[in-house]
Coordinates of C-alpha atoms in Angstrom, one line a residue:
X1 CA 122.9 76.0 88.6
X2 CA 124.1 76.0 92.1
X3 CA 127.2 73.8 92.8
X4 CA 129.3 72.8 95.8
X5 CA 128.6 74.3 99.3
X6 CA 126.1 76.8 98.0
X7 CA 124.1 74.0 96.5
X8 CA 124.0 72.1 99.7
X9 CA 123.0 75.3 101.6
X10 CA 120.2 76.1 99.2
X11 CA 118.9 72.5 99.4
X12 CA 118.8 72.7 103.2
X13 CA 116.9 76.0 103.0
X14 CA 114.5 74.6 100.4
X15 CA 113.9 71.5 102.5
X16 CA 113.1 73.6 105.6
X17 CA 110.8 75.9 103.6
X18 CA 109.0 72.9 102.1
X19 CA 108.4 71.5 105.6
X20 CA 107.0 74.9 106.7
X21 CA 104.7 74.9 103.7
X22 CA 103.5 71.4 104.5
X23 CA 102.9 72.5 108.1
X24 CA 100.6 75.3 107.0
X25 CA 98.9 73.1 104.4
X26 CA 98.1 70.2 106.8
X27 CA 98.4 71.4 110.4
X28 CA 98.4 75.2 110.5
X29 CA 95.4 77.4 111.2
X30 CA 94.0 74.8 113.6
X31 CA 93.1 72.4 110.7
X32 CA 93.0 69.3 112.8
X33 CA 90.3 70.5 115.2
X34 CA 88.1 71.8 112.3
X35 CA 88.3 68.5 110.5
X36 CA 86.2 66.6 113.0
X37 CA 83.0 65.0 111.5
X38 CA 83.6 66.5 108.1
X39 CA 83.1 64.6 104.8
X40 CA 85.3 64.9 101.8
X41 CA 85.4 68.5 100.6
X42 CA 86.3 69.4 97.0
X43 CA 85.7 71.9 94.2
X44 CA 86.3 70.6 90.7
X45 CA 84.9 73.5 88.7
X46 CA 87.2 76.5 88.1
X47 CA 85.7 79.7 89.6
X48 CA 88.5 82.0 88.4
X49 CA 91.9 83.1 89.6
X50 CA 91.6 83.8 93.4
X51 CA 93.8 86.9 93.4
X52 CA 92.0 90.2 94.2
X53 CA 92.6 93.7 95.4
X54 CA 92.1 94.0 99.2
X55 CA 89.6 96.9 98.9
X56 CA 86.1 95.8 99.8
X57 CA 87.0 92.2 100.6
X58 CA 87.2 90.2 103.8
X59 CA 90.8 90.5 105.0
X60 CA 91.1 86.9 106.1
X61 CA 90.0 85.6 102.6
X62 CA 92.3 88.1 100.9
X63 CA 95.2 87.1 103.1
X64 CA 94.8 83.4 102.3
X65 CA 94.6 84.2 98.6
X66 CA 97.8 86.1 98.7
X67 CA 99.4 83.4 100.8
X68 CA 98.5 80.7 98.2
X69 CA 100.2 82.9 95.5
X70 CA 103.3 84.1 97.3
X71 CA 104.1 80.9 99.2
X72 CA 104.9 79.0 96.0
X73 CA 107.1 81.7 94.3
X74 CA 110.3 80.4 96.0
X75 CA 109.8 76.9 94.5
X76 CA 109.8 78.4 91.0
X77 CA 112.9 80.5 91.8
X78 CA 115.1 77.8 93.4
X79 CA 114.2 74.4 92.0
X80 CA 115.3 75.2 88.4
X81 CA 118.6 76.4 89.9
X82 CA 119.2 73.1 91.6
X83 CA 117.9 70.7 88.9
X84 CA 118.2 71.6 85.2
X85 CA 114.7 71.7 83.7
X86 CA 112.7 73.7 81.2
X87 CA 109.5 75.6 81.9
X88 CA 107.2 72.9 80.5
X89 CA 108.8 70.1 82.5
X90 CA 109.0 72.2 85.7
X91 CA 105.4 73.4 85.6
X92 CA 104.1 69.9 84.7
X93 CA 105.9 68.3 87.6
X94 CA 104.7 71.1 89.9
X95 CA 101.1 70.7 88.9
X96 CA 101.3 67.0 89.5
X97 CA 102.8 67.4 92.9
X98 CA 100.4 70.1 94.0
X99 CA 97.5 68.1 92.8
X100 CA 98.7 65.1 94.9
X101 CA 98.9 67.4 97.9
X102 CA 95.4 68.8 97.4
X103 CA 94.1 65.2 97.1
X104 CA 95.9 64.3 100.4
X105 CA 94.4 67.4 102.1
X106 CA 90.9 66.2 101.0
X107 CA 91.4 62.5 101.9
X108 CA 92.9 63.4 105.3
X109 CA 90.1 65.9 105.9
X110 CA 92.7 68.5 106.8
X111 CA 91.6 70.7 103.9
X112 CA 89.8 70.6 100.6
X113 CA 90.7 69.7 97.0
X114 CA 90.2 73.0 95.2
X115 CA 91.0 73.5 91.5
X116 CA 91.4 77.2 92.1
X117 CA 94.1 76.6 94.7
X118 CA 96.0 74.5 92.2
X119 CA 95.7 77.4 89.7
X120 CA 96.9 80.1 92.0
X121 CA 99.7 77.9 93.4
X122 CA 100.9 77.2 89.9
X123 CA 100.7 80.9 89.0
X124 CA 103.0 81.7 91.9
X125 CA 105.5 79.0 90.9
X126 CA 105.5 80.3 87.3
X127 CA 106.3 83.8 88.5
X128 CA 109.3 82.5 90.4
X129 CA 110.5 80.5 87.4
X130 CA 110.3 83.6 85.2
X131 CA 112.2 85.7 87.8
X132 CA 115.2 83.3 87.9
X133 CA 115.3 83.1 84.1
X134 CA 115.9 86.9 83.9
X135 CA 119.2 86.5 85.8
X136 CA 121.6 84.4 83.7
X137 CA 125.1 85.3 84.6
X138 CA 125.4 85.4 88.4
X139 CA 122.8 83.0 89.6
X140 CA 125.1 81.2 92.0
X141 CA 126.2 84.4 93.8
X142 CA 124.5 86.4 96.6
X143 CA 124.2 89.3 94.3
X144 CA 122.5 87.2 91.7
X145 CA 120.1 85.7 94.2
X146 CA 119.2 89.2 95.4
X147 CA 118.5 90.2 91.8
X148 CA 116.3 87.2 91.4
X149 CA 114.4 88.1 94.6
X150 CA 113.8 91.7 93.5
X151 CA 112.7 90.5 90.0
X152 CA 110.2 88.1 91.7
X153 CA 108.8 91.0 93.7
X154 CA 108.4 93.1 90.5
X155 CA 106.8 90.2 88.6
X156 CA 104.5 89.5 91.6
X157 CA 103.3 93.1 91.7
X158 CA 102.6 93.1 88.0
X159 CA 100.7 89.8 88.2
X160 CA 98.6 91.0 91.2
X161 CA 97.9 94.2 89.3
X162 CA 96.8 92.4 86.1
X163 CA 94.8 89.6 87.7
X164 CA 93.4 91.8 90.4
X165 CA 92.3 94.3 87.8
X166 CA 90.7 91.6 85.7
X167 CA 88.8 90.2 88.7
X168 CA 87.7 93.7 89.7
X169 CA 86.3 94.1 86.1
X170 CA 84.6 90.7 86.3
X171 CA 83.1 91.2 89.8
X172 CA 82.1 94.9 89.7
X173 CA 81.6 96.1 86.1
X174 CA 78.1 95.4 84.8
X175 CA 76.8 95.1 81.3
X176 CA 73.8 97.1 80.1
X177 CA 70.5 97.1 82.0
X178 CA 67.3 96.0 80.4
X179 CA 63.8 96.7 81.7
X180 CA 61.8 93.5 82.5
X181 CA 58.8 94.7 80.5
X182 CA 61.0 94.9 77.3
X183 CA 61.2 91.1 77.4
X184 CA 58.4 89.0 76.1
X185 CA 56.9 86.7 78.7
X186 CA 56.7 83.1 77.5
X187 CA 52.9 82.9 78.1
X188 CA 52.0 86.5 77.3
X189 CA 50.0 86.7 80.5
X190 CA 51.5 89.7 82.3
X191 CA 50.1 93.1 81.7
X192 CA 52.2 96.2 82.5
X193 CA 50.8 99.5 83.4
X194 CA 51.9 101.6 80.5
X195 CA 50.8 104.9 82.1
X196 CA 53.2 104.4 85.0
X197 CA 50.5 105.9 87.3
X198 CA 51.7 106.9 90.7
X199 CA 50.4 105.6 94.1
X200 CA 51.1 106.0 97.8
X201 CA 52.8 103.6 100.2
X202 CA 52.4 104.8 103.8
X203 CA 53.4 108.4 103.6
X204 CA 55.5 108.0 100.5
X205 CA 54.4 109.0 97.0
X206 CA 55.7 106.6 94.4
X207 CA 56.3 107.7 90.8
X208 CA 57.5 104.7 88.8
X209 CA 60.1 105.6 86.1
X210 CA 60.7 102.4 84.1
X211 CA 57.8 99.9 84.5
X212 CA 54.9 99.1 86.8
X213 CA 53.2 95.8 87.6
X214 CA 49.8 95.8 89.4
X215 CA 48.6 92.5 90.7
X216 CA 44.9 93.3 90.6
X217 CA 45.0 93.8 86.8
X218 CA 46.5 90.4 86.0
X219 CA 44.8 87.4 84.4
X220 CA 47.3 85.2 86.3
X221 CA 49.7 85.6 89.2
X222 CA 52.4 83.6 87.6
X223 CA 54.5 84.5 84.5
X224 CA 57.8 83.4 83.0
X225 CA 60.6 84.9 80.9
X226 CA 63.2 83.1 78.8
X227 CA 66.6 84.6 79.8
X228 CA 69.0 82.2 78.1
X229 CA 71.7 82.8 80.7
X230 CA 72.3 86.4 79.5
X231 CA 71.7 88.2 82.8
X232 CA 73.7 88.7 86.0
X233 CA 71.0 89.9 88.4
X234 CA 67.6 91.5 88.7
X235 CA 66.5 94.3 91.0
X236 CA 63.4 96.4 91.6
X237 CA 60.9 97.6 94.2
X238 CA 57.7 96.3 95.7
X239 CA 55.0 97.3 98.1
X240 CA 51.3 97.2 98.9
X241 CA 49.6 100.5 98.2
X242 CA 48.2 102.3 101.3
X243 CA 44.6 102.2 100.1
X244 CA 44.8 98.5 99.6
X245 CA 46.2 98.0 103.1
X246 CA 43.2 99.8 104.6
X247 CA 40.7 97.8 102.6
X248 CA 42.3 94.3 103.0
X249 CA 43.9 94.0 106.4
X250 CA 44.0 90.2 106.5
X251 CA 46.0 89.7 103.3
X252 CA 49.5 88.3 103.2
X253 CA 51.2 88.4 99.8
X254 CA 54.3 86.3 98.9
X255 CA 56.5 86.8 95.8
X256 CA 58.6 84.0 94.6
X257 CA 61.4 84.0 92.0
X258 CA 61.9 80.6 90.5
X259 CA 65.0 80.0 88.3
X260 CA 64.9 76.9 86.1
X261 CA 62.3 75.3 88.4
X262 CA 64.2 76.1 91.7
X263 CA 63.1 78.9 94.0
X264 CA 66.0 81.3 94.5
X265 CA 64.4 84.2 96.3
X266 CA 61.1 84.9 98.1
X267 CA 59.6 87.7 100.2
X268 CA 56.4 88.3 102.0
X269 CA 54.2 91.4 102.7
X270 CA 51.4 91.9 105.1
X271 CA 48.6 94.2 104.0
X272 CA 47.8 95.4 107.6
X273 CA 51.1 97.3 107.7
X274 CA 49.6 100.6 106.7
X275 CA 52.7 102.5 107.5
X276 CA 55.1 100.2 105.7
X277 CA 57.6 101.7 103.3
X278 CA 58.6 100.7 99.8
X279 CA 61.2 98.0 99.8
X280 CA 63.7 96.8 97.2
X281 CA 64.8 93.3 96.1
X282 CA 67.8 92.0 94.3
X283 CA 68.3 88.4 93.1
X284 CA 71.2 86.8 91.1
X285 CA 70.4 85.4 87.7
X286 CA 73.8 84.0 86.8
X287 CA 73.3 81.2 84.2
X288 CA 69.5 81.2 84.6
X289 CA 67.6 80.2 81.4
X290 CA 64.0 80.6 82.5
X291 CA 62.8 82.9 85.3
X292 CA 59.3 82.5 86.7
X293 CA 57.7 85.1 89.0
X294 CA 54.8 83.9 91.2
X295 CA 52.7 86.3 93.3
X296 CA 50.4 84.5 95.8
X297 CA 47.8 85.8 98.2
X298 CA 46.8 83.6 101.2
X299 CA 44.2 86.0 102.6
X300 CA 40.4 85.8 102.2
X301 CA 40.4 88.3 99.4
X302 CA 42.2 86.4 96.6
X303 CA 42.8 89.5 94.5
X304 CA 46.5 90.2 94.6
X305 CA 47.0 93.9 95.2
X306 CA 50.8 94.0 95.3
X307 CA 52.7 96.4 93.0
X308 CA 56.3 96.0 91.7
X309 CA 58.0 98.7 89.7
X310 CA 61.3 99.8 88.1
X311 CA 62.3 96.2 87.6
X312 CA 65.5 95.8 85.6
X313 CA 67.9 93.0 84.6
X314 CA 71.6 93.6 84.3
X315 CA 73.5 91.7 81.6
X316 CA 76.8 90.1 82.2
X317 CA 79.8 92.1 80.8
X318 CA 81.9 90.8 77.9
X319 CA 84.4 89.1 80.2
X320 CA 81.7 87.4 82.3
X321 CA 80.0 86.1 79.2
X322 CA 83.3 84.6 78.0
X323 CA 83.9 83.0 81.4
X324 CA 80.3 81.6 81.5
X325 CA 80.8 80.1 78.1
X326 CA 84.0 78.4 79.3
X327 CA 82.3 77.1 82.4
X328 CA 79.4 75.7 80.4
X329 CA 81.9 73.4 78.7
X330 CA 82.9 71.9 82.1

């Protein structure tokens, strides 16, 4: 532990650093002007550890993530050297204090209460605590402080690598893909074209490879699938064939994807667009238990001539399934 003049000097530096941290938490980044006419903002459900690699991410968001991590490392490095405390006691008091500050941010409307912020702030403090525990013999010397600082840098790089790699896996690595026609519809109404016969859209010849839905062959234009929260997203292609466009120029067809009773995605096509090209769709299915697809035609000819093909669902990977199971508890 620091004693004498060095202790007073470190306390002064820590106090100044704490004031600087408070400034950025409550006043910095023009918080006061952005707080006008805002209600209480809060996020009580953990979404993950907000620490990612910078590649492919918005720089401002990544910068704030790194700031929330790095800014609290000094508290873990210095406080245990000023006040004797074990890890459990230190981290418990730290979580209590940062929770109070997050609450004050929300109540003052100068920020939001965010569980993920508490998590990443605590992770930074834990890295700092671990760094100062490595240096045991010369903590109260400049040489010892430099060693603690360098150890904190190494620990931080390791933490960013591990957590960033885990987040990259959770965000970008998909599970296996399943063709929609391999699932049994809950009402058995949808009929798939087993021959995967080709057709023309504008000047493009389409040859489906996985599955094919033809609206004009259906008994109903609405069908559902039980997904039981297993899938991450769904994607495929849709169009109105060119011959249909020439025969039914007044048709407008709408496709709606309904997840557990709530519409999550919809798109429309006009049959008079003879030269239109095949288009794709992608919609998230995270946590969806039942998916309903509804195809509606508001033209005079009520036969729905839309086609959809190569529709696949992507399962969540093992890590995503584990995280989803944890979130379901909350």
